[in-house]
PDB file of C-alpha atoms in Angstrom:
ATOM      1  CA  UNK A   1     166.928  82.539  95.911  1.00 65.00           C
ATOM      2  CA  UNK A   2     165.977  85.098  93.339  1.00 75.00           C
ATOM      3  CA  UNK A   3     168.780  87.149  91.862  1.00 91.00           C
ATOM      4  CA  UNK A   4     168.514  90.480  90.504  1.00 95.00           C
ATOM      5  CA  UNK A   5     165.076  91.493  88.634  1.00 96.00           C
ATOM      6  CA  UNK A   6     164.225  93.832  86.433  1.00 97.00           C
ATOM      7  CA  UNK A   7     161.253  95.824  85.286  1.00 96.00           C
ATOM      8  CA  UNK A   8     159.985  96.336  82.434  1.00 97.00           C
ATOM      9  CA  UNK A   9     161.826  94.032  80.137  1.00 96.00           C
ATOM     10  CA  UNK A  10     161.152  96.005  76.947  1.00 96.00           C
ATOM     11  CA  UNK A  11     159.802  99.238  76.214  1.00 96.00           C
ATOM     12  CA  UNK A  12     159.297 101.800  73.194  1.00 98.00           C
ATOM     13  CA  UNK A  13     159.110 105.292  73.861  1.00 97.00           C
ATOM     14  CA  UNK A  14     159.596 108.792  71.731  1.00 97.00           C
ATOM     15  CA  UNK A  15     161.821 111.453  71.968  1.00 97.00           C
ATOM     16  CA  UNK A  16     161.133 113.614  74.555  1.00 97.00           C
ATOM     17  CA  UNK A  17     159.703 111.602  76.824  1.00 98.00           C
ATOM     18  CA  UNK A  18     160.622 110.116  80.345  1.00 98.00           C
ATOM     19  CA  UNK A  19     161.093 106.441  81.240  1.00 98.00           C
ATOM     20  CA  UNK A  20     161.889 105.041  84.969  1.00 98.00           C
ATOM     21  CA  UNK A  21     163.297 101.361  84.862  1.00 98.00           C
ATOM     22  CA  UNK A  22     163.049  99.035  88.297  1.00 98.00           C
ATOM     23  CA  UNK A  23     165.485  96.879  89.722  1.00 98.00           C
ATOM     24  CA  UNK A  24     165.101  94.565  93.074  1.00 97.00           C
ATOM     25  CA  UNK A  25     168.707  92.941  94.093  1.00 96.00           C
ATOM     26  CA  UNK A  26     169.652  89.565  94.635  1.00 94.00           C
ATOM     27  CA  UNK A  27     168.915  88.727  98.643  1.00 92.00           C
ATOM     28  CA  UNK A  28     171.406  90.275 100.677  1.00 89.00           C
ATOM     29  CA  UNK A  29     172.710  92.654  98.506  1.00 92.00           C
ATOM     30  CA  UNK A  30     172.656  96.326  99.296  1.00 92.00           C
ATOM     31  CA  UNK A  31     174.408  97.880  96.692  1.00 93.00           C
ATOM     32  CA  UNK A  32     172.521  98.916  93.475  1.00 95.00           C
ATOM     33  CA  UNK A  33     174.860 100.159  89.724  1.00 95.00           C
ATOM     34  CA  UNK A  34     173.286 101.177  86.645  1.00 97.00           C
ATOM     35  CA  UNK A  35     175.132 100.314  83.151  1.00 97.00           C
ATOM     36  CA  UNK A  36     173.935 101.534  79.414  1.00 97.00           C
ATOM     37  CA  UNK A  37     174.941  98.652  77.023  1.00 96.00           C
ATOM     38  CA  UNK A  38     174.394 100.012  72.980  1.00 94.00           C
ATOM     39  CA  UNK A  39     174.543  97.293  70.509  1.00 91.00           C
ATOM     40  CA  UNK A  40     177.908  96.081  69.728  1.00 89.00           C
ATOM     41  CA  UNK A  41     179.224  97.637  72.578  1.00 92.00           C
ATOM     42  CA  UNK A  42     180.380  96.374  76.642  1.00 94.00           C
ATOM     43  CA  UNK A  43     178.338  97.987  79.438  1.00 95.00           C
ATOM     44  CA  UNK A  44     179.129 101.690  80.374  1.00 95.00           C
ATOM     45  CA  UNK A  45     178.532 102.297  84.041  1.00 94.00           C
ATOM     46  CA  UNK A  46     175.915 105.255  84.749  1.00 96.00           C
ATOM     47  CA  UNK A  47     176.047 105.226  88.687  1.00 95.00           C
ATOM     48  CA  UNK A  48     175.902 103.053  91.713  1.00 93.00           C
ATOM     49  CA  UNK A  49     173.298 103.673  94.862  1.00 94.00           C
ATOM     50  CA  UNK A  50     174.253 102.172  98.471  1.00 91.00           C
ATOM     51  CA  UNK A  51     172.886 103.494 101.637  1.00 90.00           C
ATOM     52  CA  UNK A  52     169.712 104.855  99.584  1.00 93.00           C
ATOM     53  CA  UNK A  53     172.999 107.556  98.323  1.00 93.00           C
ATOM     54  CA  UNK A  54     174.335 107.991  94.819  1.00 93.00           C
ATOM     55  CA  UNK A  55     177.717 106.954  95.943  1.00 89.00           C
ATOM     56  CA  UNK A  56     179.340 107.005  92.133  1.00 89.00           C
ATOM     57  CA  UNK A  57     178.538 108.353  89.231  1.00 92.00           C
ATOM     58  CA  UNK A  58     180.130 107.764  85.458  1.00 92.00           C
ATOM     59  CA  UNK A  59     180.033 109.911  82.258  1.00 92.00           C
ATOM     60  CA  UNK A  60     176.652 110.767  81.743  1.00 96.00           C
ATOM     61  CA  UNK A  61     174.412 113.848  81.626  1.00 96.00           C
ATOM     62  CA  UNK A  62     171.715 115.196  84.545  1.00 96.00           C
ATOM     63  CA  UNK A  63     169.241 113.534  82.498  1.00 97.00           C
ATOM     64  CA  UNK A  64     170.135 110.734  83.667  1.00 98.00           C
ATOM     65  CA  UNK A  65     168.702 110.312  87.861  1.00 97.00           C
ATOM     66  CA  UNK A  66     168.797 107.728  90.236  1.00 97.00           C
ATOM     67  CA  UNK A  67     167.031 106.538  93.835  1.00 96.00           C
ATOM     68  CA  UNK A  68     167.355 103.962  95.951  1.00 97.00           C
ATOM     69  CA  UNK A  69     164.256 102.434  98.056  1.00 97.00           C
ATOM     70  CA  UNK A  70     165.401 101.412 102.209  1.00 96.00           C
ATOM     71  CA  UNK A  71     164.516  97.896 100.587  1.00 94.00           C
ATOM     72  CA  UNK A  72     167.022  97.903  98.381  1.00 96.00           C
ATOM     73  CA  UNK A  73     165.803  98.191  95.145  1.00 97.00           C
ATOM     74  CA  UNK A  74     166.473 101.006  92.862  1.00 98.00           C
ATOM     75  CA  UNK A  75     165.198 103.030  90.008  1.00 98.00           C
ATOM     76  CA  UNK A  76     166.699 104.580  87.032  1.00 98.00           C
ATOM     77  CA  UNK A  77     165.215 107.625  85.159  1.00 98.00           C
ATOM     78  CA  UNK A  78     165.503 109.230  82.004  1.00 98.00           C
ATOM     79  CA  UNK A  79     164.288 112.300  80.838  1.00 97.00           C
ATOM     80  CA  UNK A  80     164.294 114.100  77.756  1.00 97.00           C
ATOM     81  CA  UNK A  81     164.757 110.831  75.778  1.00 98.00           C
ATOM     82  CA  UNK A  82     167.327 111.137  73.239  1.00 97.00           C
ATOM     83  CA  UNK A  83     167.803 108.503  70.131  1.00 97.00           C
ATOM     84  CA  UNK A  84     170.960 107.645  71.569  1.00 96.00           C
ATOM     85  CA  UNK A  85     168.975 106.336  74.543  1.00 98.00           C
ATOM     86  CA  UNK A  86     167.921 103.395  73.030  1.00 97.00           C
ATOM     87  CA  UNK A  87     170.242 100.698  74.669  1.00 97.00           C
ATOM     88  CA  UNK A  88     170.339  97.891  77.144  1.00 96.00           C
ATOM     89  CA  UNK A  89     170.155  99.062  80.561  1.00 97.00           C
ATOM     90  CA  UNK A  90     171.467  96.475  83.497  1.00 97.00           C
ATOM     91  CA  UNK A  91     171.045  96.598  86.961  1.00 97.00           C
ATOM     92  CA  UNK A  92     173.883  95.118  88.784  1.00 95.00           C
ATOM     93  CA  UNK A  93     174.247  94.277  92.766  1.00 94.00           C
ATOM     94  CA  UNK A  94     177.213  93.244  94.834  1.00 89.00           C
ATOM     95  CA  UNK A  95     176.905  92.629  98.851  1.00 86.00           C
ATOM     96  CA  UNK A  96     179.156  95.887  99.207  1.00 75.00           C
ATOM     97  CA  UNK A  97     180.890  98.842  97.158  1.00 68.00           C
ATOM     98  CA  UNK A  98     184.316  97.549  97.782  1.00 70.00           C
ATOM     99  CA  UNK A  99     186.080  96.457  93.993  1.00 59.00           C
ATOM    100  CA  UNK A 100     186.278  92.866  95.198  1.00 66.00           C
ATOM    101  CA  UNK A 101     182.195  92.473  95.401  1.00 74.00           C
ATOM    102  CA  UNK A 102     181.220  90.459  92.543  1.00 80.00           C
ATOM    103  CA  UNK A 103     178.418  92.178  90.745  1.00 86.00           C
ATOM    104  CA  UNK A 104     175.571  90.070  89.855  1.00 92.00           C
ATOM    105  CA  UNK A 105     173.761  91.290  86.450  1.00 94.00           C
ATOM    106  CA  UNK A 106     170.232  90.962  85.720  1.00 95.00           C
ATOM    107  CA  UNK A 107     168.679  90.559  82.330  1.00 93.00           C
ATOM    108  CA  UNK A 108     168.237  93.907  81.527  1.00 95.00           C
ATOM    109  CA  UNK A 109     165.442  95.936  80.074  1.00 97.00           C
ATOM    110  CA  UNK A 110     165.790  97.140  76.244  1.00 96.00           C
ATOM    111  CA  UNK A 111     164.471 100.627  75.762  1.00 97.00           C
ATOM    112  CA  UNK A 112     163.722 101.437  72.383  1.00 97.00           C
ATOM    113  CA  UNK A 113     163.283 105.666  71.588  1.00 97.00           C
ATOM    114  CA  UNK A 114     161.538 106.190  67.755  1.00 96.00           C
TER     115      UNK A 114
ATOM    116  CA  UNK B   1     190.692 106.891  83.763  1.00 66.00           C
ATOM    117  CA  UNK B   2     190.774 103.738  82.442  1.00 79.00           C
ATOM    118  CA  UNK B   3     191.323 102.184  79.121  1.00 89.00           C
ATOM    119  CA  UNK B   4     190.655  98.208  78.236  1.00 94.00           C
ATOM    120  CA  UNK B   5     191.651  97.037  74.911  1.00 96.00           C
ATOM    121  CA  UNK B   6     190.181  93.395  73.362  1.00 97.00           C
ATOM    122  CA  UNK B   7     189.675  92.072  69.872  1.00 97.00           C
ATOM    123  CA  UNK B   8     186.438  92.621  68.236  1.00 96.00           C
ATOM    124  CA  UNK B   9     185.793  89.570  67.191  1.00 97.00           C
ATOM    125  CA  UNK B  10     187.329  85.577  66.712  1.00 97.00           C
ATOM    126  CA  UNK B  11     186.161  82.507  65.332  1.00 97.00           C
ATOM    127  CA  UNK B  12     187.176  78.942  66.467  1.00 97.00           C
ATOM    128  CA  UNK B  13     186.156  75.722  65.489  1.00 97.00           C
ATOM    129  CA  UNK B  14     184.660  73.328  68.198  1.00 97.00           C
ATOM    130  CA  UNK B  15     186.733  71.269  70.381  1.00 97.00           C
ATOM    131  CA  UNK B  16     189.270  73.860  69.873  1.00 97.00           C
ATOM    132  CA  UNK B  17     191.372  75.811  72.217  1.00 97.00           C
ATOM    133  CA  UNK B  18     191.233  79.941  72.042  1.00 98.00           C
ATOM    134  CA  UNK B  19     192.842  82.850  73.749  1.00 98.00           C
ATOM    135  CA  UNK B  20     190.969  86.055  74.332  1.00 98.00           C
ATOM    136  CA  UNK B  21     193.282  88.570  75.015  1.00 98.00           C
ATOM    137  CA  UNK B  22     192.649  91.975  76.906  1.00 97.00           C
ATOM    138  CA  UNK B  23     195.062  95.061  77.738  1.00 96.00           C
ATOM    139  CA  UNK B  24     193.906  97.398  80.376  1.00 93.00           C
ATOM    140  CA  UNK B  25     195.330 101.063  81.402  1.00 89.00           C
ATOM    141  CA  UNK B  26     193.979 101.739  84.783  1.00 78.00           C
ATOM    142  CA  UNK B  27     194.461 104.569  87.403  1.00 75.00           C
ATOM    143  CA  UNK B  28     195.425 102.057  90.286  1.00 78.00           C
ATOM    144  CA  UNK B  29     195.063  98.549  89.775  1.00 78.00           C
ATOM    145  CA  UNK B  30     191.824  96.343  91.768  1.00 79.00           C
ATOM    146  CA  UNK B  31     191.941  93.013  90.306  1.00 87.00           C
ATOM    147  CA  UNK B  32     190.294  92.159  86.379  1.00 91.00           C
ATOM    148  CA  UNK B  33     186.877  90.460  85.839  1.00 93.00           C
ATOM    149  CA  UNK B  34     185.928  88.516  83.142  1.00 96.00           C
ATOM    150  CA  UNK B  35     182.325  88.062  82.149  1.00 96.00           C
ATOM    151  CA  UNK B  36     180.382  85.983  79.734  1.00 97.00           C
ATOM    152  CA  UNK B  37     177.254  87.564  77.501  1.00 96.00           C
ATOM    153  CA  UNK B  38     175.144  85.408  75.365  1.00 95.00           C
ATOM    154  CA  UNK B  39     173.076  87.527  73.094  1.00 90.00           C
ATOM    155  CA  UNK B  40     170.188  89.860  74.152  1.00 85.00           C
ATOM    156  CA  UNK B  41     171.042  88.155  78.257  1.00 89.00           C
ATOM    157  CA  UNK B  42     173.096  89.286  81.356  1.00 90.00           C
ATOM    158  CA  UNK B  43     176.354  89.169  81.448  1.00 93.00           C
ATOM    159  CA  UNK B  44     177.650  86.374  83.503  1.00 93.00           C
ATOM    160  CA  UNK B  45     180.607  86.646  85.903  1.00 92.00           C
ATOM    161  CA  UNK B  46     183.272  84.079  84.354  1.00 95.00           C
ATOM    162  CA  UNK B  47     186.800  84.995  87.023  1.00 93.00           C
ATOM    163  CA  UNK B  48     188.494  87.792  88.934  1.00 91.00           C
ATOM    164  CA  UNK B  49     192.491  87.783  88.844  1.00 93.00           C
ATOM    165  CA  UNK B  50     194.320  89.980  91.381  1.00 91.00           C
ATOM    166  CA  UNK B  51     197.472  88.435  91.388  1.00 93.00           C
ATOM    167  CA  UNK B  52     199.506  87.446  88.603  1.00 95.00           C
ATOM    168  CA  UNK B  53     199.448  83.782  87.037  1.00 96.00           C
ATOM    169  CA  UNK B  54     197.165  81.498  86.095  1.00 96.00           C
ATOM    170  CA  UNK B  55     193.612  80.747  87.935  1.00 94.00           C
ATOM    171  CA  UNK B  56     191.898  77.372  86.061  1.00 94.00           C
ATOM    172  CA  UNK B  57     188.226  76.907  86.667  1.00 90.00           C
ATOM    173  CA  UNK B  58     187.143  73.517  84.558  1.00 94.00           C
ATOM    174  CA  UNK B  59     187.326  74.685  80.884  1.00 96.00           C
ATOM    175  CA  UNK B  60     187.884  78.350  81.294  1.00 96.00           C
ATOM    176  CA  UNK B  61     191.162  79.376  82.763  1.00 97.00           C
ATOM    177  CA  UNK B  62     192.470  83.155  83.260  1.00 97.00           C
ATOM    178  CA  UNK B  63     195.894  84.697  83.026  1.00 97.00           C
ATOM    179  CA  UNK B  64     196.768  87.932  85.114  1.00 96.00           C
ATOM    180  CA  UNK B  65     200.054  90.296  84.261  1.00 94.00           C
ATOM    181  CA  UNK B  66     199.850  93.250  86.550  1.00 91.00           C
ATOM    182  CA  UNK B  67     203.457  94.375  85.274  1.00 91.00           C
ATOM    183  CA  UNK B  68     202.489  94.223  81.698  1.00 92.00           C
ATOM    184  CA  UNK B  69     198.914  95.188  81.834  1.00 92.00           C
ATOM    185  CA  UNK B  70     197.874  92.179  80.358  1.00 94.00           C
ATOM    186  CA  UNK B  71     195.562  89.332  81.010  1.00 96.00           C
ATOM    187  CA  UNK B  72     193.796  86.506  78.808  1.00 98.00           C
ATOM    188  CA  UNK B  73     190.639  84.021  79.145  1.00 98.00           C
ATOM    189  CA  UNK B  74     191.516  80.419  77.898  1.00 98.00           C
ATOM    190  CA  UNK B  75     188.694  78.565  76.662  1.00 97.00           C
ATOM    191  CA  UNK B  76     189.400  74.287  76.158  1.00 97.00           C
ATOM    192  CA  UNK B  77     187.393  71.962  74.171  1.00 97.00           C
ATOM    193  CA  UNK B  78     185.009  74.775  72.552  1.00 98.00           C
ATOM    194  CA  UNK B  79     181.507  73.726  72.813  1.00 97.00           C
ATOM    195  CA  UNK B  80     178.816  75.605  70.563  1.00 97.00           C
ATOM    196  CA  UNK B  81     177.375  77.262  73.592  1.00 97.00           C
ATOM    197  CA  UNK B  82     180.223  79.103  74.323  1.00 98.00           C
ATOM    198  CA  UNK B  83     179.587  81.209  71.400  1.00 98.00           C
ATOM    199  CA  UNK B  84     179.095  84.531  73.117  1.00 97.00           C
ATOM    200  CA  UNK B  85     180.822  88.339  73.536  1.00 97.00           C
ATOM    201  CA  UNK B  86     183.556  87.848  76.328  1.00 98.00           C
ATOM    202  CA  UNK B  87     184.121  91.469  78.074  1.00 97.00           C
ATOM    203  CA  UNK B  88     187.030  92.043  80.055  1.00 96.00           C
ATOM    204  CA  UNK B  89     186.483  94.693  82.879  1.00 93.00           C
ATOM    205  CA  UNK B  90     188.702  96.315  85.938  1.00 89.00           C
ATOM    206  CA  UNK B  91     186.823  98.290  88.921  1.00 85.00           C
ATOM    207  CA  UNK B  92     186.166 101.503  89.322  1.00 81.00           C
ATOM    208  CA  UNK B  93     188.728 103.204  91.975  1.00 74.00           C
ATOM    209  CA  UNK B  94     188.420 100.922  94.577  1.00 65.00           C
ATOM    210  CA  UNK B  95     184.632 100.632  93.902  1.00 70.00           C
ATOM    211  CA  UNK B  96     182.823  97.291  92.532  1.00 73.00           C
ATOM    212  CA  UNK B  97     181.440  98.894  89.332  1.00 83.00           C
ATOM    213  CA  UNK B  98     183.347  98.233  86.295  1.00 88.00           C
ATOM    214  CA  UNK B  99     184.656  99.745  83.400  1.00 90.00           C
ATOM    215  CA  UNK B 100     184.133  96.864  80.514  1.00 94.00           C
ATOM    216  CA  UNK B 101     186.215  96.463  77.160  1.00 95.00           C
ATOM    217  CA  UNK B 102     183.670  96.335  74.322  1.00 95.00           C
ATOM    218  CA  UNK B 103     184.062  92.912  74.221  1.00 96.00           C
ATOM    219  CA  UNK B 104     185.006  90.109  72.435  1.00 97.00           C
ATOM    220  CA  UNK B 105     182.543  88.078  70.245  1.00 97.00           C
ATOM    221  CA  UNK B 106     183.485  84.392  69.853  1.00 98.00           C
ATOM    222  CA  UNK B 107     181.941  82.658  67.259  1.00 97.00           C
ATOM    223  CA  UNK B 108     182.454  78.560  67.729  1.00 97.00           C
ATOM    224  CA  UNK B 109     181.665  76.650  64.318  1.00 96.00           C
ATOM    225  CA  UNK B 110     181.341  73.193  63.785  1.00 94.00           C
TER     226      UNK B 110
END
């Protein structure tokens, strides 16, 4: 049973530009969230995707955009990179958007902005 | 909102015993996770506490206080591997994402 994957698992980009970062859930899961983890720091949450909706959102700018696939599997974008991008972004899935779903991680993807 | 407060950082020596301690603020209360991150990985879920006491799972046990905010992870006979950032975290309103502390990185020396 595969648990949650994502895609790429590093990547560089420049200011300015756009970035979209994959994420398939663990089987059975149907609930996608998005957290931005800077060095040092714990994970912030960005927003959470069930029923191919944006169901949640945290602190962040419009910059920041989501979708959900009828499979499941999500994408985060970015646009207008920023320095302050460059983080650890997880993709996290829980059978359910209830607060007693465990939320299974997966190993990230580091995005690096020069 | 919510507000989760943890040490920085601790050291410990192996085969010790260590506390991690965490302090939450939270605008209704749904239970507090604890998760384990080794460097550059996923975070890995360690135990959720919704009721107050003490929940033992092998080496790791957690503490809940609801009425004091509080809650700790208890880590027994330190192994090297359990060097890692410990992050406390409560749910969001009723949802299952999380607001994390920034984490606690244990360093276990020999």
């Amino acid at each position: 049973d595969a648990g949650v994957t994502q895609s790429p698992t590093h990547l560089i980009k420049t200011r300015g530009q756009q970035v979209t970062l994959r994420c398939s859930p663990k089987s059975g899961h149907d609930t996608v969230s998005w957290y931005q983890q800077a060095l040092g720091q714990g994970p912030q949450f960005i927003f959470q995707y069930y029923e191919e909706e944006e169901r949640q959102r945290g602190n962040f700018p419009d910059r920041f955009s989501g979708h959900q696939f009828p499979n499941y599997s999500s994408e985060l974008n970015v646009n207008a990179l920023l320095l302050g991008d460059s983080a650890l972004y997880l993709c996290a899935s829980s059978p359910g958007h209830s607060s007693y779903n465990e939320q299974f991680f997966g190993p990230g993807t580091r995005l690096t902005v020069l | 909102g919510q507000n989760i407060d943890q040490p920085t950082e601790m050291t410990a020596t192996e085969g010790a015993i260590v506390q991690i301690n965490c302090t939450y603020q939270t605008s209704g209360f749904n239970g507090l996770f604890w998760y384990q991150q080794h460097a550059g990985e996923a975070p890995t879920f360690l135990s959720y506490n919704v009721l107050d006491g003490l929940e033992e799972k092998g080496r790791f046990s957690s503490f809940l206080s609801r009425s004091k905010g509080y809650s700790y992870l208890l880590l027994k006979e330190l192994q090297m591997k359990d060097s890692a950032s410990y992050l406390c975290a409560a749910p969001n309103s009723g949802y299952s994402t999380l607001t994390f502390g920034k984490g606690t990185m244990l360093l276990v020396s020999p």
